[in-house]
Coordinates of C-alpha atoms in Angstrom, one line a residue:
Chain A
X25 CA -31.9 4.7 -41.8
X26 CA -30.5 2.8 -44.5
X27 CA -28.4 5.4 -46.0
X28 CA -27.8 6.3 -42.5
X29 CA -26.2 2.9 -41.8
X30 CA -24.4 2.6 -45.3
X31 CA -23.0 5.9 -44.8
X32 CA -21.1 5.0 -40.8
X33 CA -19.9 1.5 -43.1
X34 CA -18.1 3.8 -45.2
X35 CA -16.2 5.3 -42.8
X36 CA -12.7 4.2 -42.6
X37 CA -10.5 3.6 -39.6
X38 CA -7.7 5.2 -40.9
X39 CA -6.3 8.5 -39.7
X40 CA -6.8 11.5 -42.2
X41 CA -3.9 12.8 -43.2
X42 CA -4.5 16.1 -44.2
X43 CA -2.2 18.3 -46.4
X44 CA -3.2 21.8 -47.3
X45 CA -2.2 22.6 -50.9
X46 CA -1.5 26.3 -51.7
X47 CA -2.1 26.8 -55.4
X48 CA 1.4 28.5 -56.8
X49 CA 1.7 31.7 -58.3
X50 CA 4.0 32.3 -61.3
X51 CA 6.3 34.4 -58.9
X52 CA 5.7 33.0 -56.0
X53 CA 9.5 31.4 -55.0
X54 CA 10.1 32.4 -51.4
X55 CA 12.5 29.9 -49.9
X56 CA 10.8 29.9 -47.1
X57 CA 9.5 26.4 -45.8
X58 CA 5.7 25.9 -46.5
X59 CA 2.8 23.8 -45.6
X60 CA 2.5 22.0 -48.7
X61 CA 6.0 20.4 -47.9
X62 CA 6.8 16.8 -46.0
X63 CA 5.2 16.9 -42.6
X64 CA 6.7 13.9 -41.8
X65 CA 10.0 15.5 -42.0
X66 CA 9.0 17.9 -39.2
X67 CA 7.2 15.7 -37.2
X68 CA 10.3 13.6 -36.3
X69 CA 13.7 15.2 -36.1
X70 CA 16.6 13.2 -34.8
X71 CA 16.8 14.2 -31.3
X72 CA 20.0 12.4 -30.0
X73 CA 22.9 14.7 -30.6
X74 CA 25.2 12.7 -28.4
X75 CA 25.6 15.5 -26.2
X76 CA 24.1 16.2 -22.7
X77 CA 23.5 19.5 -20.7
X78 CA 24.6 19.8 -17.1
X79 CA 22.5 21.8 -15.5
X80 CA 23.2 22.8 -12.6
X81 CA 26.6 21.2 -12.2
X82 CA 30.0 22.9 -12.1
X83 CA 32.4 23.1 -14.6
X84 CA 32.7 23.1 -18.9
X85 CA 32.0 19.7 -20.4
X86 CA 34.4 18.3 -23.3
X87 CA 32.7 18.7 -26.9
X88 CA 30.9 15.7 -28.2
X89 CA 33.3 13.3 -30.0
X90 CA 33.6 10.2 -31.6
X91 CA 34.8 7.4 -29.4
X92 CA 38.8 7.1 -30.0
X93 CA 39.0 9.4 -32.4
X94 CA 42.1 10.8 -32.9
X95 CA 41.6 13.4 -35.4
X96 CA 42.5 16.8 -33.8
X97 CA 39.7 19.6 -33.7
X98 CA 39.9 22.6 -35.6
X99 CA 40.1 25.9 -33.9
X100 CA 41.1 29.3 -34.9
X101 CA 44.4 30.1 -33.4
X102 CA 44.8 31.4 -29.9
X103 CA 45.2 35.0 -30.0
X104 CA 47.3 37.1 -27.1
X105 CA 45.2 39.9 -25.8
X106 CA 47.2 42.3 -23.8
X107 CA 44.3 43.5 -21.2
X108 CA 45.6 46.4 -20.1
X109 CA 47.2 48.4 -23.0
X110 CA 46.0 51.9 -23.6
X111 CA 43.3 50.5 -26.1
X112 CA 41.7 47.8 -24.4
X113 CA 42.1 49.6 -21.0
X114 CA 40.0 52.4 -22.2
X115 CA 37.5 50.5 -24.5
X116 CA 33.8 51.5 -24.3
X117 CA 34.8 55.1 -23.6
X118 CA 32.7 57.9 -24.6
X119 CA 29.9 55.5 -25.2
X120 CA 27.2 57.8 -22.9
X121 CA 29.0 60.9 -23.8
X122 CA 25.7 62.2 -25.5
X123 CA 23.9 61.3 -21.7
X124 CA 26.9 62.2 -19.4
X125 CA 28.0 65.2 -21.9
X126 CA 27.4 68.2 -23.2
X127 CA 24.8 66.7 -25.4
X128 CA 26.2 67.9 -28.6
X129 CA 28.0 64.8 -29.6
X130 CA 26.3 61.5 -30.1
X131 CA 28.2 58.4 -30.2
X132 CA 27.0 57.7 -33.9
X133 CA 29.9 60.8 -34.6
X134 CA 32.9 58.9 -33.0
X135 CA 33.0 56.6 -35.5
X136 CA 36.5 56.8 -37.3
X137 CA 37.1 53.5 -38.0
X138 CA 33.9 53.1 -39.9
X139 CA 33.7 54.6 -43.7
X140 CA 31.7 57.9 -44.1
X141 CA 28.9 56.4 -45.5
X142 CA 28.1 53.7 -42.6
X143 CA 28.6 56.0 -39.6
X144 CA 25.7 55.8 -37.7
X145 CA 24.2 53.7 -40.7
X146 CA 22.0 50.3 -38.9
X147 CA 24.0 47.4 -39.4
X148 CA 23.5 44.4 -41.3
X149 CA 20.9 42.7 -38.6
X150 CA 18.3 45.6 -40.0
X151 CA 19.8 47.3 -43.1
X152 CA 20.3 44.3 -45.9
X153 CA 23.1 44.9 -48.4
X154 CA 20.8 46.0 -50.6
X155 CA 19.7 48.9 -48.1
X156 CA 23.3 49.7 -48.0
X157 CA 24.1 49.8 -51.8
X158 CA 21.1 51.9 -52.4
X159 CA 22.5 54.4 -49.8
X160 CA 25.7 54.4 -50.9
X161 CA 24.5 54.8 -54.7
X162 CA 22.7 57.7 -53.5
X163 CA 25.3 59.4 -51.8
X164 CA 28.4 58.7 -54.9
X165 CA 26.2 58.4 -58.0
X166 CA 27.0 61.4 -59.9
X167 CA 31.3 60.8 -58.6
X168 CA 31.2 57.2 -60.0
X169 CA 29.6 57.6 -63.4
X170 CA 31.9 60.4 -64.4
X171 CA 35.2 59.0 -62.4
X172 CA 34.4 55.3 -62.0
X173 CA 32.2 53.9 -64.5
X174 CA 32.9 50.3 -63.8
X175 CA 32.5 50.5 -60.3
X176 CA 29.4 52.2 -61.7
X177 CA 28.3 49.3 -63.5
X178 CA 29.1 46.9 -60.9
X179 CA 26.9 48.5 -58.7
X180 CA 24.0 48.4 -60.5
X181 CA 24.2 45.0 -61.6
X182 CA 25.0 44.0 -58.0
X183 CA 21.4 46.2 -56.9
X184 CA 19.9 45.0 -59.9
X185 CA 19.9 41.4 -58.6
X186 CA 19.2 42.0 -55.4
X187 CA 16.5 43.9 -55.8
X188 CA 15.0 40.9 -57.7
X189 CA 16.4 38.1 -55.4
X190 CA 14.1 40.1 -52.8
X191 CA 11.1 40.9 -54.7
X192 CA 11.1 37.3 -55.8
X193 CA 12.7 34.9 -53.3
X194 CA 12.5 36.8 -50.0
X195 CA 8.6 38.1 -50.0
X196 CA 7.7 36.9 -46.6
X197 CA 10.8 39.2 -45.3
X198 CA 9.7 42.6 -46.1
X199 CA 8.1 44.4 -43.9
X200 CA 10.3 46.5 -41.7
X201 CA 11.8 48.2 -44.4
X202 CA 9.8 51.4 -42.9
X203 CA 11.2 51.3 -39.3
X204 CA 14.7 51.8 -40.3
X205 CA 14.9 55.5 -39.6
X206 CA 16.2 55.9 -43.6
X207 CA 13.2 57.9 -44.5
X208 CA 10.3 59.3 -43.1
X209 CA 7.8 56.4 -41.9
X210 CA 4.3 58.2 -43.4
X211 CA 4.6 58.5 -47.1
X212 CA 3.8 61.5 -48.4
X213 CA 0.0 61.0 -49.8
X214 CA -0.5 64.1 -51.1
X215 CA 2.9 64.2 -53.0
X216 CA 1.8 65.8 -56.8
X217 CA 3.3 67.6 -59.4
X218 CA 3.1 71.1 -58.4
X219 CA 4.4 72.9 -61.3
X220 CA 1.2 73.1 -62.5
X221 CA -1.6 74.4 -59.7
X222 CA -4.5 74.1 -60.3
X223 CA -7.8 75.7 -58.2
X224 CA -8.4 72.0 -56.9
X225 CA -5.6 71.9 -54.6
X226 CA -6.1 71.6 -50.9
X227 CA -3.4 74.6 -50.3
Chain B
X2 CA 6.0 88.0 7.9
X3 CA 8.7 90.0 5.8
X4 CA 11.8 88.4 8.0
X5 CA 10.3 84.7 7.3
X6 CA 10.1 85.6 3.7
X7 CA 13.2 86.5 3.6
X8 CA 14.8 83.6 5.6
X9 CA 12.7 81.3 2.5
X10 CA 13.9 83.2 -0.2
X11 CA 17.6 82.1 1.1
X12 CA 17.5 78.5 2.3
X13 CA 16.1 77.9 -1.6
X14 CA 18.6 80.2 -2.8
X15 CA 21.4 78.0 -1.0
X16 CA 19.8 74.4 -2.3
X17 CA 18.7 75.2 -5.5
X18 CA 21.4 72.2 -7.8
X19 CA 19.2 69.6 -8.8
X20 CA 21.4 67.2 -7.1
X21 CA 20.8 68.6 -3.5
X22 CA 17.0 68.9 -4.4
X23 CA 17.0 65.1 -4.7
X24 CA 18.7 64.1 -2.2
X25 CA 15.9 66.4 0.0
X26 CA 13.3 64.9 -2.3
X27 CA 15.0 60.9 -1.4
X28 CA 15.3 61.9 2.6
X29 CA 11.2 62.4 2.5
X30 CA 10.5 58.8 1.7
X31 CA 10.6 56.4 4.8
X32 CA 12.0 53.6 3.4
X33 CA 14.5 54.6 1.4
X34 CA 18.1 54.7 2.7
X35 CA 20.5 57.3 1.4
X36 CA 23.8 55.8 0.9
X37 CA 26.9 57.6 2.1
X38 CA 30.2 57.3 1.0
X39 CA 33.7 58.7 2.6
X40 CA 35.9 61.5 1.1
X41 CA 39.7 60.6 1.3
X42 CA 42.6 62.9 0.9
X43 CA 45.5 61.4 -1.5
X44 CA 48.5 63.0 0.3
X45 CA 49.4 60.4 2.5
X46 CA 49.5 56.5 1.6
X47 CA 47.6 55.8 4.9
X48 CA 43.9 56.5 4.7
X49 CA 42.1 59.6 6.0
X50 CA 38.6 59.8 5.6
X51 CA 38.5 64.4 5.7
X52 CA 34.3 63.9 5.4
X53 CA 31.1 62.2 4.5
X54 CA 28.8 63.0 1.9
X55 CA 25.1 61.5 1.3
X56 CA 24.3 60.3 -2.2
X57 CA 21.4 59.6 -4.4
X58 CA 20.0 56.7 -4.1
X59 CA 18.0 56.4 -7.5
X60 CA 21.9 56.3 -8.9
X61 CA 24.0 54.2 -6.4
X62 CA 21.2 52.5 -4.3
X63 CA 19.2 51.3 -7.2
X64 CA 17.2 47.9 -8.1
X65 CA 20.5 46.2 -9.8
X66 CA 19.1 45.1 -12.9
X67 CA 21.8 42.8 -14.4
X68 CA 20.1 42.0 -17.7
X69 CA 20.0 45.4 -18.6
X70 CA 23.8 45.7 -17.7
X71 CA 24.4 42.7 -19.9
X72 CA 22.7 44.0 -22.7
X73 CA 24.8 47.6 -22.0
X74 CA 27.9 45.9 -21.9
X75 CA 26.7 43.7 -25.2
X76 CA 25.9 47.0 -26.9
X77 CA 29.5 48.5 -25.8
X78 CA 31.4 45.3 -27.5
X79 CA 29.6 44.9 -30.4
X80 CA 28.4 48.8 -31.8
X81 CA 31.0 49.7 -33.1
X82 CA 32.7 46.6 -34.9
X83 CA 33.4 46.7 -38.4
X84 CA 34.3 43.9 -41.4
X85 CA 35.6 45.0 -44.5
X86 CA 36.0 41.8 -46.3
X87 CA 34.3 41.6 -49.4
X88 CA 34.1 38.2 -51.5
X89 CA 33.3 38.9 -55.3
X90 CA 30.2 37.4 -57.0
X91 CA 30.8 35.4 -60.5
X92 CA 29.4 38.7 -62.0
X93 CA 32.0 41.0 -60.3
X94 CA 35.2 38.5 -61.0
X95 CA 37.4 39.0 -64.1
X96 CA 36.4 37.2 -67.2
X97 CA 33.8 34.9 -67.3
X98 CA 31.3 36.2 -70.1
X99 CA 31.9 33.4 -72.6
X100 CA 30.5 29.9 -72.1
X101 CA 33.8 27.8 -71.7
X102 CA 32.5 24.7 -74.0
X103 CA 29.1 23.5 -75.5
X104 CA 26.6 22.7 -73.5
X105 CA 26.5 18.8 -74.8
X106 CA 28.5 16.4 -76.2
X107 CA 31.5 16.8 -74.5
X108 CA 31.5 14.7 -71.6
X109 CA 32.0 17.4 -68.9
X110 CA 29.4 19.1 -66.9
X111 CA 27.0 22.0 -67.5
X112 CA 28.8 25.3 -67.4
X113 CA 28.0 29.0 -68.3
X114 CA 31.0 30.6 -67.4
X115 CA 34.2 30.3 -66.3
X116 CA 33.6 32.2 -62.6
X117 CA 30.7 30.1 -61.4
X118 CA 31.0 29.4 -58.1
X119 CA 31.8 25.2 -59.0
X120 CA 34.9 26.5 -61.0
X121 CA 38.1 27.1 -58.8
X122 CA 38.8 30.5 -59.5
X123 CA 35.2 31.5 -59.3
X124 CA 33.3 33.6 -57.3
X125 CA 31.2 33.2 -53.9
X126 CA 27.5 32.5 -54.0
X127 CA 26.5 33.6 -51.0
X128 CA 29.7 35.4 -50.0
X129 CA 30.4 38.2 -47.0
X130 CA 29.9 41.6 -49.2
X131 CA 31.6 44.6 -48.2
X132 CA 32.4 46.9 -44.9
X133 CA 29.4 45.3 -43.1
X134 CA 28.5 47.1 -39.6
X135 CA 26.6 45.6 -36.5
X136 CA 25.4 49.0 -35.6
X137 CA 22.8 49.8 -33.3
X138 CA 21.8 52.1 -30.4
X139 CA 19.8 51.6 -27.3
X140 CA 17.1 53.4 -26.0
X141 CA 18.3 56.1 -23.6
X142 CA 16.0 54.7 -20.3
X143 CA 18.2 50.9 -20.8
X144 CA 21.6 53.1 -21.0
X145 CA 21.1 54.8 -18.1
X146 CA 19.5 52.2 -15.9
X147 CA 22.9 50.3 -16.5
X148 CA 24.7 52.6 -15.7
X149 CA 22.9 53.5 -12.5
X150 CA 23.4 49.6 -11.6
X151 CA 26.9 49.3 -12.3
X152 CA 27.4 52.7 -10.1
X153 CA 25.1 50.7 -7.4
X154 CA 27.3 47.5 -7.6
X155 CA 30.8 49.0 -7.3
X156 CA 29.0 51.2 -3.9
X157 CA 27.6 47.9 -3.0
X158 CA 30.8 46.1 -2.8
X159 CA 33.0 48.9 -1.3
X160 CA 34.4 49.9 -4.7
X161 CA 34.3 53.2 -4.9
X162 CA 35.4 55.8 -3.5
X163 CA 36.0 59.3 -3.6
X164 CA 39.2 61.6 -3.0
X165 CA 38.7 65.5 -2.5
X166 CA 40.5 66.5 -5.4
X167 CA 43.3 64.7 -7.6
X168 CA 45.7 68.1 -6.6
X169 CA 46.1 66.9 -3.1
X170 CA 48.8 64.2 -4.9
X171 CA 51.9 65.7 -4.2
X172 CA 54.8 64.5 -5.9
X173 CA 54.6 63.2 -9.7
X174 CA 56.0 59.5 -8.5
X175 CA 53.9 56.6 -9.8
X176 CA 55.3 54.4 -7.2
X177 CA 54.1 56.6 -4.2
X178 CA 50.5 56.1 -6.1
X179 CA 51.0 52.5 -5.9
X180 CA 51.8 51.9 -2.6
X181 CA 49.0 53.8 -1.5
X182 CA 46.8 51.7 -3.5
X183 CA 48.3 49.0 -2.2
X184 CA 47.9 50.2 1.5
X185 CA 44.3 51.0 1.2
X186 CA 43.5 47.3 -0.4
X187 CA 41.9 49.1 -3.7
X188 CA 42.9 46.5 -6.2
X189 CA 45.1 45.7 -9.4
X190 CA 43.1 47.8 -11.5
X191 CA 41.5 51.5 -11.1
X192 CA 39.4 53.8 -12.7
X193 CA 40.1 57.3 -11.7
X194 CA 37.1 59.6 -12.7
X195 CA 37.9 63.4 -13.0
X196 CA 34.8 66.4 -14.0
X197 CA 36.9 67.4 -16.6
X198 CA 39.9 66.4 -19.3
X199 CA 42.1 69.3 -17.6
X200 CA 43.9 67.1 -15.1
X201 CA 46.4 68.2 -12.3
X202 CA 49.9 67.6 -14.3
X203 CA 51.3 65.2 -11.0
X204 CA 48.4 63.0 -11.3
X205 CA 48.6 62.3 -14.7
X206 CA 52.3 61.4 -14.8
X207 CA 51.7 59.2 -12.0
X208 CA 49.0 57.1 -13.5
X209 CA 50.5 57.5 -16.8
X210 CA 53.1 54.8 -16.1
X211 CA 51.0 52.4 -14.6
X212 CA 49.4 50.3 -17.4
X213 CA 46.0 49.1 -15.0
X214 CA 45.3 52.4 -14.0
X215 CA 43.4 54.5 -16.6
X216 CA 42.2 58.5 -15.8
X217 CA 39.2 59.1 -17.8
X218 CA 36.8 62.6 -17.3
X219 CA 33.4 62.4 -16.5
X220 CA 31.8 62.6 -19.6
X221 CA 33.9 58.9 -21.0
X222 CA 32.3 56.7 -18.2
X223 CA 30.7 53.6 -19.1
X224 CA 29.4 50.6 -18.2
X225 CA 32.2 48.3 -19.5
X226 CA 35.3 50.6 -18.0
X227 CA 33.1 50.8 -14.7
X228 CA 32.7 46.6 -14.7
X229 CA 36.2 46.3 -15.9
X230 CA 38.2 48.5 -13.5
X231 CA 38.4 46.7 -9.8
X232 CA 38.0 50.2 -8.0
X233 CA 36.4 53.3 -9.1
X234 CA 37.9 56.7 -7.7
X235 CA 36.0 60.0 -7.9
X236 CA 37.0 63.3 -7.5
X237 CA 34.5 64.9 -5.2
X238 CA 33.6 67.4 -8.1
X239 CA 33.1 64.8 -10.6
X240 CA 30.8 62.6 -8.4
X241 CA 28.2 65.8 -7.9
X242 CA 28.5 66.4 -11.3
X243 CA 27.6 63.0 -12.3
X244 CA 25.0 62.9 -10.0
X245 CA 23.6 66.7 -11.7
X246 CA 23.8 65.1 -14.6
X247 CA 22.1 61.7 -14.3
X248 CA 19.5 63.6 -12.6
X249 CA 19.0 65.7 -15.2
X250 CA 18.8 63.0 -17.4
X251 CA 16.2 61.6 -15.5
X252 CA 14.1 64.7 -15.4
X253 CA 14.5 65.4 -18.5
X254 CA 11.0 66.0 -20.7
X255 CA 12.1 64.1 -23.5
X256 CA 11.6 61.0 -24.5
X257 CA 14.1 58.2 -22.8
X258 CA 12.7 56.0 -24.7
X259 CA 13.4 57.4 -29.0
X260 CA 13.9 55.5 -31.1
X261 CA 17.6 56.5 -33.2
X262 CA 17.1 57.6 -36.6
X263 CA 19.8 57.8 -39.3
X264 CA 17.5 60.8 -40.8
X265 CA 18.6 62.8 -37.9
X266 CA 22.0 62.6 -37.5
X267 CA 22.7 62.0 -41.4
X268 CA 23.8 65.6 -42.3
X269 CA 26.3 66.1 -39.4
X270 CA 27.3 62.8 -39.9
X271 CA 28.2 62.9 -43.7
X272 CA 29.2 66.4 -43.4
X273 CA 31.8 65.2 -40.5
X274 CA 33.5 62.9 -43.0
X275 CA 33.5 65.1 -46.3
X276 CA 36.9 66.1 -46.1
X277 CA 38.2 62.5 -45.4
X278 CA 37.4 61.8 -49.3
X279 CA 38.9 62.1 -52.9
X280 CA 37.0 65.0 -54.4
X281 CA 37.0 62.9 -57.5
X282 CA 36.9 59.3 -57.2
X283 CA 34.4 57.5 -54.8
X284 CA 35.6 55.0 -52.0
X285 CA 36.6 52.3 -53.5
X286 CA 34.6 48.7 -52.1

């Protein structure tokens, strides 16, 4: 009873503030935000941006400014688009010429504009540029270290840090490397060195 | 018993395109409402409607499923875009292996090399790098389903209609086509839709001087040309093909819903472009 009672006096009224502490690794430097950080911080974010939505109203709304403020904005220059010349009258065609087609000609193949190594090649939202370098390294390897060395070395030194960067900084990001469609999705597990059989193998 | 048989074996052998066994298969269900459209003749200015033909209504009597036209149209104007800046790292700008001054006494601050990304002439940090793409495709089911809606709303709104054949234009004049755009109320800007790239010679000189109206075959439709253009006009030939086709599509025992894969397409695609290339030095970044 005694302990009882000593032990509710030693209660405090205060709220617990509990932080969760992750113990670091010696390569563990993602950038991306963690518990252990300031909670505070998140808790309160300024929420007065000085600018209002109008829902449901008609009409654009003037950007948020500073009252009498005469500094002009900054924009990028108007540009003059002619809607109806011959390109931008007939853009988006042959987009479903593989559905409304023959069938032998996929979209991916009317690329001209693109170089030959990113036809058809997933764009930056999926492929990183270190995706891309490796394909492109794959496809010009032998051409650049007997006609371009520098570029060569350039390249490598460019993968080289990016392959670190990601391994080192970017851990919580890989996972989708798989679902690209690069290579096949289901490594091969019974990949061995063949040249020399033995009566153990499966086939 | 033989005679019957016989009078089977023909009706099949008269209906036997996919698009005519849908339109059957559509006419079965109560409460579904084939739409019809006109066909006009192009000789004259003034309208005359020659005939009326049924349509499916899976294609031009669909659900219109707006987000899934935005996301077409989305997919049509971003695909295929291309940036070929590149901004050079410190390790990748000229120079820049020697450290510039000792790393105390002098008063000035902590640098490693001339080409650090604090120096003026130095490189980016975190710069854009190289021919970036935004490319991406969509499923086949989200493709077609937009284009089925787009097809819908142009019917919908009484935009689009379809001429016998583009021969029945007879003089090459592009002011004659004009006028009878003009007559019939079809609008500043129209999409004339042909089965096949051989066109009748008259019909493309005519269009050919008028900047808003584009001839396109079948197989370059799309959503954003369909939404862009204020009229659609179909040959008669092109609108049963396009219905064979999406039908076929829709039937079709493969998958609408795949998933692209560069793995697939990676051999025709680099074999495409070989000849494009120095045979000895690579493309240059």
């Amino acid at each position: 009873m005694l302990s009882q009672i000593s032990q509710l006096s030693r209660l405090s009224l205060e709220p617990c503030a509990a932080i969760v502490s992750i113990t670091r690794n010696f390569n563990d430097n993602s950038q991306v935000p963690r518990i252990a950080d300031d909670r505070m911080k998140r808790m309160f974010k300024p929420t007065d941006t000085g600018y209002y939505y109008r829902y449901h109203r008609q009409g654009v709304d003037k950007l948020p400014r500073i009252n009498d403020c005469k500094e002009p904005v900054s924009r990028p220059k108007y540009k003059v688009r002619d809607s109806w010349a011959s390109h931008q009258a007939r853009f988006g065609e042959n987009d479903y010429i593989d559905l409304l087609g023959n069938g032998s000609v996929h979209p991916a193949q009317l690329q001209y504009h693109v170089p030959r190594w990113l036809r058809g090649f997933p764009g930056q939202h999926r492929a990183n540029e270190l995706i891309k370098l490796i394909h492109y390294r794959n496809l010009y390897k032998e051409k650049m270290q007997t006609n371009a060395p520098h570029q060569w070395h350039q390249l490598c030194k460019r993968i080289k840090y990016l392959l670190s960067y990601h391994n080192y900084r970017k851990q919580d990001e890989m996972h989708e490397e798989r679902n690209l469609g690069l290579w096949e999705e289901e490594p091969d597990y019974f990949y061995k060195d063949k040249s020399r059989r033995s009566y153990k193998d499966l086939v | 018993m033989i005679s019957t048989l016989f009078t089977c074996s023909k009706k099949i052998a008269l209906k036997c395109s996919f698009r005519q066994i849908s339109i059957l298969n559509a006419q079965r269900d109560p409460f579904a409402v084939t739409p019809e459209a006109y066909i006009t003749t192009l000789s004259d200015v003034e309208e005359n409607n020659v005939d009326i033909i049924k349509l499916n209504p899976t294609i031009f009597r669909t659900t219109p499923r707006i987000d899934l036209l935005h996301r077409n149209i989305t997919w049509q104007q971003g695909y295929r875009n291309l940036q070929l800046t590149k901004q050079l790292s410190r390790a990748e700008m000229p120079g820049g292996g020697k450290k510039p001054w000792p790393q105390k006494k002098t008063g000035r601050h902590h640098a490693g090399s001339i080409r650090s990304p604090h120096f003026k002439f130095g490189g980016f940090a975190n710069g854009v790098r190289g021919p970036r793409t935004w490319f991406y495709m969509l499923p086949d089911s989200i493709r077609l389903k937009g284009l089925c809606t787009a097809l819908t709303i142009k019917h919908a709104q009484n935009d689009l209609i379809i001429a016998d054949d583009f021969n029945s234009i007879n003089n090459n004049d592009s002011q004659f086509l004009h006028d009878l755009a003009e007559k019939r109320n079809w609008g500043y800007s129209i999409l004339f839709v042909d089965k096949d790239s051989n066109m009748p010679t008259n019909f493309v000189d005519a269009v050919q001087d008028i900047p808003s109206f584009t001839a396109i075959p079948l197989y370059g439709l799309n959503c954003y040309s369909i939404m862009k253009h204020d009229t659609l006009v179909f040959s008669k030939q092109a609108i049963e093909a396009l219905e064979e086709k999406l039908v076929q599509q829709f039937t079709r025992t493969t998958s609408h819903h795949k998933k692209y894969r560069y793995i697939d397409y990676k051999d025709v695609l680099l074999g495409e472009g070989e000849h494009e290339e120095d045979p000895i030095h690579p493309p240059f970044v």
